[in-house]
């Protein structure tokens, strides 16, 4: 499976500011995804990061709040904009396997606390 | 859309016992069912998966069963060890456009505690 890294691993931010999270994969992948995991909760898909085009957002998530970039097949960023305490979560990047059999592999996550 | 329910929310067992976690799904079109293990402070790790054309799959101490008719699937861990302690998530997904892209919907998670 691919090796996935995220930066930063954790951060504490002030209300109203923005944070950009980076996801780097050690090999080219077709699909990259961003998930949110609120404290003690399950994982919810935010959007699919498409290479060379706009991201595809799930219901309840909008581009103005969570802008995403995917400049190439190994890198993506997620920005959490105009943060509020409700945005305190773990943000996870995942990628599909090159086998195209559907497996997804997750990065270590970014733990965000908004004060 | 797909809805996945997972039970129990917490499970405590003694080392060496078996543990069973159950999930049900709502969308009969779902065809891929992975299980993830998430240790504290880490991202979810894929531990086993099963597809709709298979009823059971084993990998050492871990097995997964699927009942398509009842729309439920289960994770079985035998001879549990303290290092099995973690949160386990089931998921279900479909690939309606046959693109190879599986959109995962996760269960609510089960916190497994294995006591020595």
PDB file of C-alpha atoms in Angstrom:
ATOM      1  CA  UNK A   1       0.000   0.000   0.000  1.00  0.00           C
ATOM      2  CA  UNK A   2       1.024   3.626  -0.501  1.00  0.00           C
ATOM      3  CA  UNK A   3       2.800   5.601   2.214  1.00  0.00           C
ATOM      4  CA  UNK A   4       0.762   8.685   3.059  1.00  0.00           C
ATOM      5  CA  UNK A   5       1.949  11.638   5.106  1.00  0.00           C
ATOM      6  CA  UNK A   6       0.054  14.672   6.364  1.00  0.00           C
ATOM      7  CA  UNK A   7       1.223  18.029   7.592  1.00  0.00           C
ATOM      8  CA  UNK A   8       0.727  19.359  10.153  1.00  0.00           C
ATOM      9  CA  UNK A   9       0.061  16.413  12.429  1.00  0.00           C
ATOM     10  CA  UNK A  10      -1.795  18.690  14.839  1.00  0.00           C
ATOM     11  CA  UNK A  11      -2.520  22.364  15.319  1.00  0.00           C
ATOM     12  CA  UNK A  12      -4.326  24.715  17.639  1.00  0.00           C
ATOM     13  CA  UNK A  13      -5.903  27.652  15.842  1.00  0.00           C
ATOM     14  CA  UNK A  14      -7.877  30.741  16.697  1.00  0.00           C
ATOM     15  CA  UNK A  15     -11.456  31.284  15.652  1.00  0.00           C
ATOM     16  CA  UNK A  16     -11.794  33.046  12.285  1.00  0.00           C
ATOM     17  CA  UNK A  17      -8.442  31.926  10.897  1.00  0.00           C
ATOM     18  CA  UNK A  18      -7.736  29.337   8.185  1.00  0.00           C
ATOM     19  CA  UNK A  19      -5.496  26.276   8.127  1.00  0.00           C
ATOM     20  CA  UNK A  20      -4.161  24.399   5.117  1.00  0.00           C
ATOM     21  CA  UNK A  21      -3.482  20.685   5.522  1.00  0.00           C
ATOM     22  CA  UNK A  22      -1.145  18.904   3.148  1.00  0.00           C
ATOM     23  CA  UNK A  23      -1.322  15.277   2.017  1.00  0.00           C
ATOM     24  CA  UNK A  24       1.623  13.662   0.254  1.00  0.00           C
ATOM     25  CA  UNK A  25       1.685  10.142  -1.216  1.00  0.00           C
ATOM     26  CA  UNK A  26       4.838   8.252  -2.165  1.00  0.00           C
ATOM     27  CA  UNK A  27       3.371   7.006  -5.445  1.00  0.00           C
ATOM     28  CA  UNK A  28       0.946   8.241  -8.060  1.00  0.00           C
ATOM     29  CA  UNK A  29      -2.687   7.530  -7.225  1.00  0.00           C
ATOM     30  CA  UNK A  30      -5.857   8.128  -9.136  1.00  0.00           C
ATOM     31  CA  UNK A  31      -8.180   9.119  -6.330  1.00  0.00           C
ATOM     32  CA  UNK A  32      -7.514  11.186  -3.203  1.00  0.00           C
ATOM     33  CA  UNK A  33     -10.160  11.850  -0.601  1.00  0.00           C
ATOM     34  CA  UNK A  34     -10.593  14.061   2.437  1.00  0.00           C
ATOM     35  CA  UNK A  35     -12.529  12.914   5.497  1.00  0.00           C
ATOM     36  CA  UNK A  36     -13.508  14.543   8.770  1.00  0.00           C
ATOM     37  CA  UNK A  37     -13.648  12.641  12.046  1.00  0.00           C
ATOM     38  CA  UNK A  38     -15.221  14.636  14.831  1.00  0.00           C
ATOM     39  CA  UNK A  39     -14.163  13.756  18.404  1.00  0.00           C
ATOM     40  CA  UNK A  40     -15.202  10.218  19.246  1.00  0.00           C
ATOM     41  CA  UNK A  41     -17.156   9.905  16.018  1.00  0.00           C
ATOM     42  CA  UNK A  42     -17.009   8.072  12.739  1.00  0.00           C
ATOM     43  CA  UNK A  43     -15.523   9.221   9.449  1.00  0.00           C
ATOM     44  CA  UNK A  44     -17.439  11.442   7.049  1.00  0.00           C
ATOM     45  CA  UNK A  45     -16.331  12.067   3.481  1.00  0.00           C
ATOM     46  CA  UNK A  46     -15.822  15.773   2.764  1.00  0.00           C
ATOM     47  CA  UNK A  47     -14.810  15.620  -0.885  1.00  0.00           C
ATOM     48  CA  UNK A  48     -12.932  13.817  -3.600  1.00  0.00           C
ATOM     49  CA  UNK A  49      -9.853  15.678  -4.799  1.00  0.00           C
ATOM     50  CA  UNK A  50      -9.684  15.479  -8.577  1.00  0.00           C
ATOM     51  CA  UNK A  51      -6.390  16.040 -10.347  1.00  0.00           C
ATOM     52  CA  UNK A  52      -6.594  19.016 -12.656  1.00  0.00           C
ATOM     53  CA  UNK A  53     -10.198  19.876 -11.910  1.00  0.00           C
ATOM     54  CA  UNK A  54     -12.444  21.074  -9.126  1.00  0.00           C
ATOM     55  CA  UNK A  55     -13.048  18.790  -6.181  1.00  0.00           C
ATOM     56  CA  UNK A  56     -16.335  16.920  -5.822  1.00  0.00           C
ATOM     57  CA  UNK A  57     -18.004  17.795  -2.512  1.00  0.00           C
ATOM     58  CA  UNK A  58     -20.405  15.681  -0.479  1.00  0.00           C
ATOM     59  CA  UNK A  59     -23.697  16.988   0.808  1.00  0.00           C
ATOM     60  CA  UNK A  60     -23.164  19.415   3.656  1.00  0.00           C
ATOM     61  CA  UNK A  61     -19.682  20.496   2.585  1.00  0.00           C
ATOM     62  CA  UNK A  62     -18.971  23.509   0.346  1.00  0.00           C
ATOM     63  CA  UNK A  63     -15.961  24.783  -1.514  1.00  0.00           C
ATOM     64  CA  UNK A  64     -15.912  28.153   0.230  1.00  0.00           C
ATOM     65  CA  UNK A  65     -15.456  26.462   3.593  1.00  0.00           C
ATOM     66  CA  UNK A  66     -13.181  23.599   2.493  1.00  0.00           C
ATOM     67  CA  UNK A  67     -11.238  24.590  -0.638  1.00  0.00           C
ATOM     68  CA  UNK A  68      -9.189  21.709  -2.027  1.00  0.00           C
ATOM     69  CA  UNK A  69      -6.283  21.605  -4.439  1.00  0.00           C
ATOM     70  CA  UNK A  70      -4.867  18.610  -6.342  1.00  0.00           C
ATOM     71  CA  UNK A  71      -2.016  19.857  -8.512  1.00  0.00           C
ATOM     72  CA  UNK A  72      -0.635  16.397  -9.335  1.00  0.00           C
ATOM     73  CA  UNK A  73      -1.123  12.674  -8.712  1.00  0.00           C
ATOM     74  CA  UNK A  74       0.803  12.594  -5.415  1.00  0.00           C
ATOM     75  CA  UNK A  75      -0.275  15.731  -3.543  1.00  0.00           C
ATOM     76  CA  UNK A  76      -3.413  17.467  -2.288  1.00  0.00           C
ATOM     77  CA  UNK A  77      -4.301  20.194   0.181  1.00  0.00           C
ATOM     78  CA  UNK A  78      -7.433  20.869   2.205  1.00  0.00           C
ATOM     79  CA  UNK A  79      -8.042  24.306   3.691  1.00  0.00           C
ATOM     80  CA  UNK A  80     -10.400  24.781   6.608  1.00  0.00           C
ATOM     81  CA  UNK A  81     -11.550  28.393   6.256  1.00  0.00           C
ATOM     82  CA  UNK A  82     -12.902  30.875   8.772  1.00  0.00           C
ATOM     83  CA  UNK A  83     -12.668  28.301  11.512  1.00  0.00           C
ATOM     84  CA  UNK A  84     -14.999  27.952  14.483  1.00  0.00           C
ATOM     85  CA  UNK A  85     -14.762  25.572  17.468  1.00  0.00           C
ATOM     86  CA  UNK A  86     -17.162  23.243  15.639  1.00  0.00           C
ATOM     87  CA  UNK A  87     -14.393  22.592  13.100  1.00  0.00           C
ATOM     88  CA  UNK A  88     -12.292  20.898  15.783  1.00  0.00           C
ATOM     89  CA  UNK A  89     -11.800  17.422  14.327  1.00  0.00           C
ATOM     90  CA  UNK A  90      -9.321  15.020  12.866  1.00  0.00           C
ATOM     91  CA  UNK A  91      -8.938  15.584   9.130  1.00  0.00           C
ATOM     92  CA  UNK A  92      -7.850  12.514   7.186  1.00  0.00           C
ATOM     93  CA  UNK A  93      -6.527  12.092   3.699  1.00  0.00           C
ATOM     94  CA  UNK A  94      -7.032   8.775   1.945  1.00  0.00           C
ATOM     95  CA  UNK A  95      -6.052   7.338  -1.417  1.00  0.00           C
ATOM     96  CA  UNK A  96      -7.288   4.481  -3.531  1.00  0.00           C
ATOM     97  CA  UNK A  97      -5.133   1.487  -4.302  1.00  0.00           C
ATOM     98  CA  UNK A  98      -3.569   1.127  -7.728  1.00  0.00           C
ATOM     99  CA  UNK A  99      -5.346  -2.197  -8.078  1.00  0.00           C
ATOM    100  CA  UNK A 100      -8.629  -0.372  -8.693  1.00  0.00           C
ATOM    101  CA  UNK A 101     -10.309  -2.937  -6.466  1.00  0.00           C
ATOM    102  CA  UNK A 102     -11.669  -0.266  -4.177  1.00  0.00           C
ATOM    103  CA  UNK A 103      -9.313  -0.384  -1.219  1.00  0.00           C
ATOM    104  CA  UNK A 104      -8.663   2.951   0.440  1.00  0.00           C
ATOM    105  CA  UNK A 105      -5.676   3.702   2.612  1.00  0.00           C
ATOM    106  CA  UNK A 106      -5.568   6.508   5.128  1.00  0.00           C
ATOM    107  CA  UNK A 107      -2.942   8.950   6.245  1.00  0.00           C
ATOM    108  CA  UNK A 108      -2.189   9.545   9.934  1.00  0.00           C
ATOM    109  CA  UNK A 109      -4.550  12.492  10.194  1.00  0.00           C
ATOM    110  CA  UNK A 110      -4.326  16.121  11.271  1.00  0.00           C
ATOM    111  CA  UNK A 111      -5.734  16.884  14.705  1.00  0.00           C
ATOM    112  CA  UNK A 112      -7.214  20.371  14.674  1.00  0.00           C
ATOM    113  CA  UNK A 113      -8.371  22.273  17.743  1.00  0.00           C
ATOM    114  CA  UNK A 114     -10.084  25.623  17.246  1.00  0.00           C
ATOM    115  CA  UNK A 115     -10.292  27.926  20.238  1.00  0.00           C
TER     116      UNK A 115
ATOM    117  CA  UNK B   1     -28.142   6.898   0.294  1.00  0.00           C
ATOM    118  CA  UNK B   2     -26.310   4.165   2.143  1.00  0.00           C
ATOM    119  CA  UNK B   3     -26.636   3.887   5.922  1.00  0.00           C
ATOM    120  CA  UNK B   4     -24.412   1.632   8.009  1.00  0.00           C
ATOM    121  CA  UNK B   5     -25.173   0.650  11.584  1.00  0.00           C
ATOM    122  CA  UNK B   6     -22.574  -0.953  13.839  1.00  0.00           C
ATOM    123  CA  UNK B   7     -22.875  -2.817  17.135  1.00  0.00           C
ATOM    124  CA  UNK B   8     -21.765  -2.913  19.849  1.00  0.00           C
ATOM    125  CA  UNK B   9     -20.325   0.521  20.487  1.00  0.00           C
ATOM    126  CA  UNK B  10     -17.973  -0.909  23.113  1.00  0.00           C
ATOM    127  CA  UNK B  11     -16.764  -4.454  23.670  1.00  0.00           C
ATOM    128  CA  UNK B  12     -14.613  -5.714  26.512  1.00  0.00           C
ATOM    129  CA  UNK B  13     -13.095  -9.200  26.381  1.00  0.00           C
ATOM    130  CA  UNK B  14     -10.415 -11.159  28.161  1.00  0.00           C
ATOM    131  CA  UNK B  15      -7.227 -12.023  26.342  1.00  0.00           C
ATOM    132  CA  UNK B  16      -7.726 -15.229  24.377  1.00  0.00           C
ATOM    133  CA  UNK B  17     -11.474 -14.780  23.980  1.00  0.00           C
ATOM    134  CA  UNK B  18     -13.180 -14.143  20.655  1.00  0.00           C
ATOM    135  CA  UNK B  19     -14.716 -10.815  19.664  1.00  0.00           C
ATOM    136  CA  UNK B  20     -17.518 -10.253  17.177  1.00  0.00           C
ATOM    137  CA  UNK B  21     -18.580  -6.906  15.737  1.00  0.00           C
ATOM    138  CA  UNK B  22     -21.681  -6.659  13.574  1.00  0.00           C
ATOM    139  CA  UNK B  23     -22.768  -4.185  10.899  1.00  0.00           C
ATOM    140  CA  UNK B  24     -25.881  -3.786   8.808  1.00  0.00           C
ATOM    141  CA  UNK B  25     -26.261  -1.761   5.642  1.00  0.00           C
ATOM    142  CA  UNK B  26     -29.254  -0.403   3.792  1.00  0.00           C
ATOM    143  CA  UNK B  27     -28.287  -0.184   0.113  1.00  0.00           C
ATOM    144  CA  UNK B  28     -28.602  -3.542  -1.632  1.00  0.00           C
ATOM    145  CA  UNK B  29     -26.288  -2.210  -4.359  1.00  0.00           C
ATOM    146  CA  UNK B  30     -23.350  -2.059  -1.945  1.00  0.00           C
ATOM    147  CA  UNK B  31     -20.713  -4.535  -3.048  1.00  0.00           C
ATOM    148  CA  UNK B  32     -17.570  -3.854  -1.036  1.00  0.00           C
ATOM    149  CA  UNK B  33     -17.221  -4.091   2.752  1.00  0.00           C
ATOM    150  CA  UNK B  34     -13.916  -3.154   4.395  1.00  0.00           C
ATOM    151  CA  UNK B  35     -12.983  -3.146   8.058  1.00  0.00           C
ATOM    152  CA  UNK B  36     -10.593  -0.632   9.570  1.00  0.00           C
ATOM    153  CA  UNK B  37      -8.691  -0.605  12.854  1.00  0.00           C
ATOM    154  CA  UNK B  38      -7.872   2.771  14.360  1.00  0.00           C
ATOM    155  CA  UNK B  39      -5.413   2.962  17.213  1.00  0.00           C
ATOM    156  CA  UNK B  40      -5.220   6.023  19.398  1.00  0.00           C
ATOM    157  CA  UNK B  41      -3.623   8.948  17.588  1.00  0.00           C
ATOM    158  CA  UNK B  42      -3.389   7.138  14.259  1.00  0.00           C
ATOM    159  CA  UNK B  43      -5.286   6.961  11.000  1.00  0.00           C
ATOM    160  CA  UNK B  44      -7.547   3.997  10.201  1.00  0.00           C
ATOM    161  CA  UNK B  45      -5.757   0.890   8.957  1.00  0.00           C
ATOM    162  CA  UNK B  46      -7.428  -1.497   6.524  1.00  0.00           C
ATOM    163  CA  UNK B  47      -7.351  -4.954   8.126  1.00  0.00           C
ATOM    164  CA  UNK B  48      -9.663  -7.039   5.955  1.00  0.00           C
ATOM    165  CA  UNK B  49     -12.346  -6.616   3.351  1.00  0.00           C
ATOM    166  CA  UNK B  50     -14.953  -8.684   1.574  1.00  0.00           C
ATOM    167  CA  UNK B  51     -16.842  -8.329  -1.683  1.00  0.00           C
ATOM    168  CA  UNK B  52     -20.425  -9.217  -2.406  1.00  0.00           C
ATOM    169  CA  UNK B  53     -19.549 -12.337  -4.380  1.00  0.00           C
ATOM    170  CA  UNK B  54     -17.936 -13.958  -1.330  1.00  0.00           C
ATOM    171  CA  UNK B  55     -19.568 -15.168   1.905  1.00  0.00           C
ATOM    172  CA  UNK B  56     -16.532 -15.423   4.145  1.00  0.00           C
ATOM    173  CA  UNK B  57     -12.893 -14.420   4.185  1.00  0.00           C
ATOM    174  CA  UNK B  58     -10.155 -15.237   6.695  1.00  0.00           C
ATOM    175  CA  UNK B  59      -6.748 -13.805   7.430  1.00  0.00           C
ATOM    176  CA  UNK B  60      -5.045 -15.504  10.365  1.00  0.00           C
ATOM    177  CA  UNK B  61      -7.028 -14.551  13.507  1.00  0.00           C
ATOM    178  CA  UNK B  62      -9.412 -12.273  11.638  1.00  0.00           C
ATOM    179  CA  UNK B  63     -12.425 -13.301   9.596  1.00  0.00           C
ATOM    180  CA  UNK B  64     -15.300 -11.457   7.992  1.00  0.00           C
ATOM    181  CA  UNK B  65     -18.667 -12.905   6.999  1.00  0.00           C
ATOM    182  CA  UNK B  66     -21.268 -11.403   4.694  1.00  0.00           C
ATOM    183  CA  UNK B  67     -24.975 -12.173   4.435  1.00  0.00           C
ATOM    184  CA  UNK B  68     -26.256 -10.308   1.385  1.00  0.00           C
ATOM    185  CA  UNK B  69     -29.841 -11.379   1.893  1.00  0.00           C
ATOM    186  CA  UNK B  70     -29.976  -9.952   5.391  1.00  0.00           C
ATOM    187  CA  UNK B  71     -27.629  -7.100   4.467  1.00  0.00           C
ATOM    188  CA  UNK B  72     -25.287  -7.628   7.350  1.00  0.00           C
ATOM    189  CA  UNK B  73     -21.621  -8.438   7.775  1.00  0.00           C
ATOM    190  CA  UNK B  74     -19.490  -9.236  10.788  1.00  0.00           C
ATOM    191  CA  UNK B  75     -15.881  -9.113  11.938  1.00  0.00           C
ATOM    192  CA  UNK B  76     -14.605 -12.016  13.996  1.00  0.00           C
ATOM    193  CA  UNK B  77     -11.360 -11.852  15.929  1.00  0.00           C
ATOM    194  CA  UNK B  78     -10.193 -15.063  17.591  1.00  0.00           C
ATOM    195  CA  UNK B  79      -7.581 -15.489  20.319  1.00  0.00           C
ATOM    196  CA  UNK B  80      -7.669 -11.786  21.094  1.00  0.00           C
ATOM    197  CA  UNK B  81      -4.530 -10.060  22.333  1.00  0.00           C
ATOM    198  CA  UNK B  82      -4.074  -6.746  24.168  1.00  0.00           C
ATOM    199  CA  UNK B  83      -2.675  -5.225  20.974  1.00  0.00           C
ATOM    200  CA  UNK B  84      -6.063  -5.824  19.329  1.00  0.00           C
ATOM    201  CA  UNK B  85      -7.423  -3.038  21.552  1.00  0.00           C
ATOM    202  CA  UNK B  86      -8.528  -0.222  19.247  1.00  0.00           C
ATOM    203  CA  UNK B  87     -11.590   1.266  17.578  1.00  0.00           C
ATOM    204  CA  UNK B  88     -12.901  -0.807  14.683  1.00  0.00           C
ATOM    205  CA  UNK B  89     -14.959   0.678  11.848  1.00  0.00           C
ATOM    206  CA  UNK B  90     -16.944  -1.167   9.248  1.00  0.00           C
ATOM    207  CA  UNK B  91     -17.841   0.443   5.944  1.00  0.00           C
ATOM    208  CA  UNK B  92     -19.962  -0.286   2.918  1.00  0.00           C
ATOM    209  CA  UNK B  93     -19.590   1.074  -0.549  1.00  0.00           C
ATOM    210  CA  UNK B  94     -20.874   0.983  -4.074  1.00  0.00           C
ATOM    211  CA  UNK B  95     -19.349   1.678  -7.420  1.00  0.00           C
ATOM    212  CA  UNK B  96     -22.472   2.538  -9.409  1.00  0.00           C
ATOM    213  CA  UNK B  97     -20.574   3.904 -12.390  1.00  0.00           C
ATOM    214  CA  UNK B  98     -18.139   0.971 -12.424  1.00  0.00           C
ATOM    215  CA  UNK B  99     -15.225   3.387 -12.259  1.00  0.00           C
ATOM    216  CA  UNK B 100     -13.241   1.502  -9.632  1.00  0.00           C
ATOM    217  CA  UNK B 101     -14.021   4.329  -7.199  1.00  0.00           C
ATOM    218  CA  UNK B 102     -15.721   3.045  -4.090  1.00  0.00           C
ATOM    219  CA  UNK B 103     -17.527   5.671  -2.045  1.00  0.00           C
ATOM    220  CA  UNK B 104     -17.241   4.485   1.545  1.00  0.00           C
ATOM    221  CA  UNK B 105     -19.922   4.994   4.189  1.00  0.00           C
ATOM    222  CA  UNK B 106     -18.649   4.158   7.658  1.00  0.00           C
ATOM    223  CA  UNK B 107     -20.308   2.650  10.688  1.00  0.00           C
ATOM    224  CA  UNK B 108     -20.174   4.398  14.033  1.00  0.00           C
ATOM    225  CA  UNK B 109     -17.270   2.370  15.374  1.00  0.00           C
ATOM    226  CA  UNK B 110     -16.677  -0.225  18.102  1.00  0.00           C
ATOM    227  CA  UNK B 111     -14.185   0.353  20.877  1.00  0.00           C
ATOM    228  CA  UNK B 112     -12.605  -3.023  21.643  1.00  0.00           C
ATOM    229  CA  UNK B 113     -10.740  -3.468  24.903  1.00  0.00           C
ATOM    230  CA  UNK B 114      -8.781  -6.664  25.441  1.00  0.00           C
ATOM    231  CA  UNK B 115      -7.725  -7.165  29.040  1.00  0.00           C
ATOM    232  CA  UNK B 116      -4.684  -9.284  29.890  1.00  0.00           C
TER     233      UNK B 116
END
